[in-house]
Short mmCIF file of C-alpha atoms in Angstrom, two decimals:
data_model
loop_
_atom_site.label_atom_id
_atom_site.label_comp_id
_atom_site.label_asym_id
_atom_site.label_seq_id
_atom_site.Cartn_x
_atom_site.Cartn_y
_atom_site.Cartn_z
CA MET A 1 -0.28 25.36 -4.97
CA HIS A 2 0.88 22.51 -7.18
CA GLY A 3 0.86 24.80 -10.21
CA SER A 4 2.94 27.36 -8.31
CA LYS A 5 5.59 24.75 -7.52
CA ASN A 6 5.82 23.88 -11.21
CA LEU A 7 6.18 27.56 -12.14
CA ILE A 8 8.85 28.16 -9.50
CA ALA A 9 10.82 25.09 -10.59
CA ALA A 10 10.59 26.03 -14.28
CA LEU A 11 11.75 29.62 -13.74
CA LEU A 12 14.60 28.67 -11.41
CA ALA A 13 15.79 25.94 -13.76
CA TRP A 14 15.74 28.34 -16.68
CA GLU A 15 17.67 30.99 -14.77
CA ALA A 16 20.21 28.48 -13.45
CA ALA A 17 20.82 27.01 -16.89
CA THR A 18 21.11 30.33 -18.74
CA LEU A 19 23.72 31.58 -16.27
CA TRP A 20 26.38 29.06 -17.27
CA ILE A 21 25.09 26.93 -20.15
CA PRO A 22 24.94 28.49 -23.64
CA GLY A 23 22.53 27.62 -26.42
CA GLU A 24 19.10 26.03 -26.22
CA SER A 25 20.00 23.55 -23.50
CA SER A 26 18.01 25.56 -20.96
CA TYR A 27 14.84 23.89 -22.23
CA VAL A 28 16.28 20.53 -21.18
CA ALA A 29 16.85 21.92 -17.69
CA VAL A 30 13.26 23.12 -17.46
CA ALA A 31 11.85 19.78 -18.65
CA THR A 32 13.99 17.85 -16.16
CA ALA A 33 13.05 20.18 -13.28
CA LEU A 34 9.34 19.74 -14.00
CA LEU A 35 9.77 15.98 -13.98
CA MET A 36 11.50 16.01 -10.58
CA VAL A 37 9.22 18.52 -8.89
CA ASN A 38 6.18 16.37 -9.75
CA ALA A 39 7.57 13.27 -8.06
CA ALA A 40 5.15 11.81 -5.51
CA THR A 41 7.63 12.19 -2.60
CA VAL A 42 10.88 13.98 -1.85
CA TYR A 43 12.66 10.65 -1.56
CA ARG A 44 11.37 9.59 -4.95
CA SER A 45 12.36 12.88 -6.56
CA VAL A 46 15.95 12.37 -5.33
CA THR A 47 16.14 8.76 -6.51
CA GLN A 48 14.57 9.66 -9.85
CA ALA A 49 17.02 12.53 -10.27
CA VAL A 50 20.02 10.31 -9.61
CA ARG A 51 18.67 7.63 -11.92
CA SER A 52 17.83 10.10 -14.69
CA VAL A 53 21.20 11.85 -14.59
CA ALA A 54 23.03 8.51 -14.46
CA ILE A 55 21.12 7.23 -17.51
CA ARG A 56 21.83 10.39 -19.47
CA ALA A 57 25.51 10.31 -18.54
CA MET A 58 25.80 6.67 -19.53
CA GLY A 59 24.04 7.36 -22.83
CA VAL A 60 26.29 10.32 -23.65
CA LEU A 61 29.47 8.46 -22.77
CA LEU A 62 28.33 5.43 -24.76
CA ALA A 63 27.58 7.56 -27.82
CA LEU A 64 30.84 9.50 -27.69
CA GLY A 65 32.91 6.37 -27.20
CA THR A 66 31.14 4.54 -30.04
CA VAL A 67 31.56 7.46 -32.46
CA TRP A 68 35.23 7.77 -31.53
CA LEU A 69 35.76 4.10 -32.37
CA LEU A 70 33.38 3.55 -35.30
CA GLY A 71 32.42 6.99 -36.52
CA SER A 72 28.90 8.20 -37.35
CA THR A 73 27.77 5.11 -39.26
CA ALA A 74 25.14 2.41 -39.07
CA GLY A 75 27.72 0.38 -37.20
CA SER A 76 27.57 2.94 -34.39
CA ILE A 77 23.88 2.29 -33.92
CA ALA A 78 24.42 -1.48 -33.79
CA GLY A 79 27.34 -0.99 -31.43
CA ILE A 80 25.31 1.22 -29.08
CA VAL A 81 22.45 -1.27 -28.86
CA GLY A 82 24.80 -4.20 -28.36
CA ILE A 83 26.88 -2.49 -25.68
CA ALA A 84 23.75 -1.30 -23.85
CA LEU A 85 22.34 -4.81 -23.77
CA VAL A 86 25.57 -6.51 -22.70
CA ALA A 87 27.02 -3.93 -20.32
CA ALA A 88 23.67 -3.30 -18.54
CA GLY A 89 22.45 -6.87 -18.68
CA ARG A 90 21.42 -6.93 -15.03
CA ARG A 91 19.53 -3.66 -15.20
CA ALA A 92 15.81 -3.37 -15.82
CA SER A 93 14.82 -3.47 -19.47
CA ASP A 94 13.43 0.07 -19.42
CA GLU A 95 16.74 1.42 -18.13
CA ARG A 96 18.67 -0.33 -20.91
CA LEU A 97 16.23 1.10 -23.43
CA GLN A 98 16.67 4.61 -22.02
CA VAL A 99 20.46 4.34 -22.12
CA ALA A 100 20.36 3.21 -25.75
CA SER A 101 17.80 5.90 -26.68
CA THR A 102 19.86 8.62 -25.04
CA ALA A 103 22.95 7.43 -26.91
CA VAL A 104 21.14 7.47 -30.27
CA LEU A 105 19.75 10.96 -29.62
CA THR A 106 23.24 12.07 -28.66
CA LEU A 107 24.55 10.81 -31.99
CA THR A 108 21.86 12.82 -33.77
CA THR A 109 22.75 15.95 -31.83
CA ALA A 110 26.46 15.48 -32.34
CA ALA A 111 25.98 15.13 -36.09
CA ALA A 112 24.22 18.49 -36.29
CA ALA A 113 26.20 20.45 -33.69
CA PRO A 114 29.60 20.48 -31.98
CA VAL A 115 30.26 17.75 -29.45
CA GLY A 116 30.43 20.41 -26.75
CA ASN A 117 26.70 21.01 -27.13
CA VAL A 118 26.08 17.40 -26.13
CA VAL A 119 27.98 17.96 -22.91
CA PHE A 120 26.04 21.14 -22.25
CA THR A 121 22.78 19.25 -22.68
CA ALA A 122 23.84 16.74 -20.06
CA LEU A 123 24.84 19.56 -17.69
CA ALA A 124 21.48 21.23 -18.27
CA ALA A 125 19.71 18.03 -17.30
CA LEU A 126 21.81 17.90 -14.13
CA SER A 127 20.93 21.53 -13.30
CA GLY A 128 17.24 20.90 -13.85
CA ALA A 129 17.33 17.79 -11.64
CA VAL A 130 18.97 19.69 -8.79
CA VAL A 131 16.47 22.55 -9.03
CA GLY A 132 13.47 20.22 -9.25
CA VAL A 133 14.54 18.23 -6.21
CA ALA A 134 15.26 21.38 -4.21
CA VAL A 135 11.87 22.94 -4.98
CA ASN A 136 10.03 19.70 -4.23
CA ALA A 137 11.84 19.41 -0.88
CA LEU A 138 11.56 23.04 0.23
CA VAL A 139 8.20 24.24 -1.12
CA LEU A 140 5.45 22.32 0.68
CA PRO A 141 7.00 18.86 0.23
CA PRO A 142 4.35 16.28 -0.63
CA MET A 143 2.76 14.30 2.21
CA HIS A 144 0.53 11.26 1.77
CA LEU A 145 -0.53 10.47 5.32
CA GLU A 146 -4.19 11.28 4.68
CA GLU A 147 -4.36 8.83 1.78
CA SER A 148 -2.72 6.19 3.98
CA ASP A 149 -5.19 6.91 6.78
CA ASP A 150 -8.20 6.74 4.47
CA ALA A 151 -7.07 3.48 2.84
CA VAL A 152 -6.52 1.67 6.15
CA ARG A 153 -9.75 2.96 7.68
CA ASP A 154 -11.64 1.94 4.56
CA LEU A 155 -10.15 -1.56 4.74
CA ALA A 156 -11.15 -1.90 8.40
CA ARG A 157 -14.67 -0.59 7.71
CA VAL A 158 -15.17 -3.05 4.84
CA MET A 159 -13.97 -5.99 6.94
CA GLY A 160 -16.07 -4.91 9.90
CA ALA A 161 -19.12 -4.50 7.68
CA LEU A 162 -18.59 -7.95 6.15
CA LEU A 163 -18.30 -9.57 9.58
CA ARG A 164 -21.45 -7.83 10.78
CA ASP A 165 -23.29 -8.70 7.57
CA MET A 166 -22.40 -12.35 8.06
CA GLY A 167 -23.61 -12.07 11.64
CA HIS A 168 -26.94 -10.56 10.59
CA GLY A 169 -27.31 -13.11 7.81
CA LEU A 170 -26.78 -16.02 10.19
CA GLY A 171 -29.13 -14.52 12.75
CA GLU A 172 -31.84 -14.04 10.12
CA ARG A 173 -31.46 -17.61 8.75
CA GLN A 174 -30.27 -16.28 5.38
CA HIS A 175 -26.81 -17.83 5.22
CA ALA A 176 -27.84 -20.35 2.57
CA ALA A 177 -28.77 -17.56 0.16
CA ARG A 178 -26.00 -15.11 1.05
CA ALA A 179 -22.96 -17.28 1.79
CA HIS A 180 -21.56 -17.22 -1.76
CA GLY A 181 -21.88 -13.43 -1.84
CA TRP A 182 -19.81 -13.31 1.35
CA VAL A 183 -17.14 -15.40 -0.37
CA GLN A 184 -16.95 -12.89 -3.23
CA ASP A 185 -16.73 -10.00 -0.79
CA GLY A 186 -13.98 -11.85 1.08
CA ARG A 187 -11.98 -12.30 -2.10
CA GLY A 188 -12.26 -8.57 -2.72
CA LEU A 189 -10.42 -7.97 0.56
CA GLY A 190 -7.20 -9.12 -1.12
CA ARG A 191 -7.38 -6.23 -3.59
CA ARG A 192 -8.21 -3.78 -0.82
CA VAL A 193 -5.25 -4.96 1.26
CA ALA A 194 -2.93 -4.49 -1.73
CA ASP A 195 -4.32 -0.99 -2.36
CA ALA A 196 -3.95 -0.05 1.31
CA ARG A 197 -0.39 -1.39 1.35
CA GLU A 198 0.52 0.81 -1.62
CA HIS A 199 -0.87 3.90 0.10
CA VAL A 200 0.80 3.05 3.41
CA GLN A 201 4.18 2.58 1.72
CA GLN A 202 3.78 5.90 -0.07
CA GLY A 203 2.83 7.58 3.21
CA GLN A 204 5.91 6.18 4.93
CA GLU A 205 8.09 7.16 2.00
CA SER A 206 6.74 10.72 2.03
CA LEU A 207 8.28 11.23 5.49
CA ARG A 208 11.80 10.35 4.29
CA TRP A 209 13.94 13.48 3.85
CA ASN A 210 10.80 15.60 4.30
CA THR A 211 11.81 19.07 5.44
CA CYS A 212 8.47 19.71 7.18
CA TRP A 213 9.26 17.12 9.83
CA VAL A 214 12.87 18.30 10.18
CA VAL A 215 12.09 22.00 10.60
CA ARG A 216 8.86 21.61 12.61
CA PRO A 217 9.10 18.34 14.54
CA ARG A 218 5.78 17.14 15.93
CA HIS A 219 4.52 13.95 17.46
CA ARG A 220 5.35 10.84 15.48
CA PRO A 221 2.78 10.51 12.70
CA VAL A 222 0.68 7.39 12.34
CA THR A 223 1.72 5.59 9.14
CA TYR A 224 -0.23 2.37 9.80
CA GLY A 225 2.55 -0.03 8.83
CA ASP A 226 2.02 -2.39 11.78
CA VAL A 227 -1.74 -1.85 11.70
CA LEU A 228 -1.90 -2.95 8.09
CA SER A 229 0.08 -6.10 8.87
CA THR A 230 -2.47 -6.98 11.53
CA LEU A 231 -5.42 -6.23 9.24
CA HIS A 232 -3.88 -8.39 6.53
CA GLY A 233 -3.87 -11.33 8.93
CA VAL A 234 -7.42 -10.55 10.00
CA SER A 235 -8.56 -10.45 6.37
CA LEU A 236 -7.37 -14.03 5.90
CA GLN A 237 -9.51 -15.15 8.83
CA VAL A 238 -12.53 -13.26 7.50
CA ARG A 239 -12.13 -14.93 4.12
CA GLY A 240 -11.80 -18.29 5.86
CA ILE A 241 -15.06 -17.77 7.75
CA ALA A 242 -16.92 -16.82 4.58
CA ARG A 243 -15.51 -19.81 2.69
CA THR A 244 -16.36 -22.26 5.48
CA LEU A 245 -19.96 -21.01 5.66
CA ALA A 246 -20.32 -21.35 1.87
CA ASP A 247 -18.81 -24.84 1.88
CA ASN A 248 -21.18 -25.88 4.63
CA VAL A 249 -24.15 -24.72 2.57
CA ASP A 250 -22.94 -26.80 -0.40
CA ASP A 251 -22.28 -29.92 1.69
CA ASP A 252 -24.72 -32.68 0.69
CA HIS A 253 -24.53 -34.40 4.09
CA ALA A 254 -27.47 -33.16 6.13
CA ASP A 255 -25.82 -34.08 9.43
CA HIS A 256 -22.84 -31.85 8.54
CA HIS A 257 -24.92 -28.69 8.43
CA LEU A 258 -24.53 -26.22 11.26
CA GLY A 259 -27.11 -26.29 14.00
CA GLN A 260 -29.25 -23.22 14.52
CA GLN A 261 -28.20 -22.94 18.14
CA PHE A 262 -24.59 -22.58 17.01
CA LEU A 263 -25.48 -20.16 14.21
CA ASP A 264 -27.40 -17.87 16.57
CA ARG A 265 -24.49 -17.67 19.00
CA TYR A 266 -21.87 -17.42 16.26
CA ALA A 267 -23.85 -14.57 14.67
CA GLU A 268 -23.47 -12.49 17.82
CA MET A 269 -19.76 -13.20 17.96
CA LEU A 270 -19.28 -12.11 14.34
CA LYS A 271 -21.04 -8.82 15.07
CA LEU A 272 -18.74 -8.19 18.01
CA ALA A 273 -15.70 -9.17 15.94
CA GLY A 274 -16.72 -6.63 13.30
CA GLN A 275 -16.89 -3.93 15.96
CA ALA A 276 -13.48 -4.99 17.26
CA VAL A 277 -11.85 -4.68 13.82
CA GLU A 278 -13.15 -1.13 13.33
CA ALA A 279 -12.34 -0.14 16.92
CA PHE A 280 -8.79 -1.42 16.46
CA VAL A 281 -8.02 1.09 13.70
CA GLU A 282 -9.73 3.93 15.56
CA ALA A 283 -7.69 3.14 18.66
CA GLU A 284 -4.43 3.19 16.71
CA ALA A 285 -5.30 6.47 14.98
CA GLU A 286 -6.24 8.27 18.20
CA SER A 287 -3.86 6.63 20.63
CA ALA A 288 -1.49 9.61 20.66
CA ALA A 289 -4.25 12.00 21.76
CA ARG A 290 -6.56 9.91 23.99
CA PRO A 291 -4.91 6.56 24.77
CA ALA A 292 -7.34 5.29 27.42
CA GLU A 293 -10.56 6.43 25.75
CA ALA A 294 -9.50 5.39 22.28
CA ARG A 295 -8.79 1.80 23.29
CA GLU A 296 -11.75 1.31 25.58
CA GLY A 297 -14.09 0.43 22.71
CA LEU A 298 -11.58 -2.04 21.31
CA ARG A 299 -11.11 -3.80 24.64
CA GLU A 300 -14.87 -4.06 25.19
CA ALA A 301 -15.42 -5.53 21.73
CA ILE A 302 -12.59 -8.06 22.10
CA ASP A 303 -13.68 -9.07 25.60
CA GLY A 304 -17.30 -9.45 24.48
CA ALA A 305 -16.33 -11.64 21.54
CA ARG A 306 -14.03 -13.72 23.74
CA ALA A 307 -16.87 -14.31 26.20
CA TRP A 308 -19.01 -15.69 23.37
CA HIS A 309 -16.06 -17.77 22.22
CA GLU A 310 -15.62 -19.39 25.65
CA THR A 311 -19.35 -20.09 25.96
CA MET A 312 -19.54 -21.78 22.58
CA THR A 313 -16.35 -23.75 23.18
CA ASP A 314 -17.89 -25.11 26.37
CA LEU A 315 -21.10 -26.08 24.57
CA ILE A 316 -19.15 -27.88 21.85
CA GLY A 317 -17.03 -29.67 24.44
CA ARG A 318 -20.09 -30.90 26.33
CA GLY A 319 -21.80 -31.97 23.11
CA ALA A 320 -24.68 -29.65 23.89
CA LEU A 321 -25.01 -28.39 20.32
CA VAL A 322 -27.24 -30.23 17.89
CA LYS A 323 -25.85 -31.53 14.57
CA PRO A 324 -22.80 -33.25 16.10
CA GLY A 325 -21.80 -34.35 12.59
CA ALA A 326 -20.74 -30.75 11.95
CA TRP A 327 -18.10 -30.78 14.69
CA HIS A 328 -15.28 -30.19 12.17
CA VAL A 329 -17.10 -27.12 10.79
CA TYR A 330 -17.65 -25.79 14.31
CA GLY A 331 -13.94 -26.14 14.98
CA SER A 332 -12.93 -24.37 11.77
CA LEU A 333 -15.22 -21.40 12.37
CA MET A 334 -14.19 -21.10 16.01
CA THR A 335 -10.50 -21.29 15.13
CA ASP A 336 -10.81 -18.48 12.58
CA VAL A 337 -12.48 -16.16 15.09
CA GLU A 338 -10.00 -17.10 17.79
CA ARG A 339 -7.09 -16.21 15.49
CA LEU A 340 -8.80 -12.97 14.46
CA LEU A 341 -9.19 -11.88 18.08
CA ALA A 342 -5.67 -13.03 18.95
CA ASP A 343 -4.21 -10.87 16.16
CA LEU A 344 -6.10 -7.80 17.36
CA ASP A 345 -5.31 -8.45 21.01
CA HIS A 346 -1.60 -9.05 20.39
CA ALA A 347 -1.25 -5.92 18.25
CA ASP A 348 -3.11 -3.85 20.83
CA SER A 349 -0.76 -4.94 23.60
CA LEU A 350 2.42 -3.88 21.75
#
């Protein structure tokens, strides 16, 4: 279907340009229409169209004004570059370059053809932009909710898997060998969060000015903006847990090492926390269809992890855990899990 949209945009742009613009400027209309119809979202196609037409208009006006003052000489080129740099000093560097490039190309065209042809070229670009935006908005406007959904679910699955892997590793007495691998996996969460944020923003943007949701309104789609904010906070706690476990392995003080009684109980809590992270995303995704059922798994996971948290807090308070020299490590690990659960619980209650 994407190829059909390109064909429709190209043909309409050609027909629109040939109706009222003479010469070969119709090709400019077609090229501009293809650029706009391939924008990732309707909103982006509109903003790109406005930006593109504005840059072309500025370039044409700059070229015509410079030629009128200096004539078609080397001084015109220097004047164009200087004016573009000074007058558009606050604009992005690529925009200044495009304005200057358009002005230079306009000079070339004006030297070989009447000035009127330059104006027609600009009008052709405007026609192509309008056609491209219209086709992109009316013919199956692009939607990116599935990519947003996949990115957020993947982030939650990776975090849940890392929490469970740490739980299994602690339970199997393998944390000394695997802790540094957990740190590397935790650092990778930062890249996954950034990737998910990009997809979520694109998904939200794809709903702006989207004719599908105006003509056929349905239930409010899940765009995962708030969910991602919660998962970002959770990822920081997961990374903190992994780092604390690795630091504890590297600590040379034997009395600072975590006691096995603590590790066994903490392992179970990490497994439950991993389930809670994954259940949180599933609950958000399905809340519109099955609110009670979708959140039941999340509540059970959070409540189970909180029960472990309270038990371990009591043991630490009574000094019942061995290796009392590791009290500061116990506190750090417990605080990270407590914050993780608090983030999920608070988001779920909104």
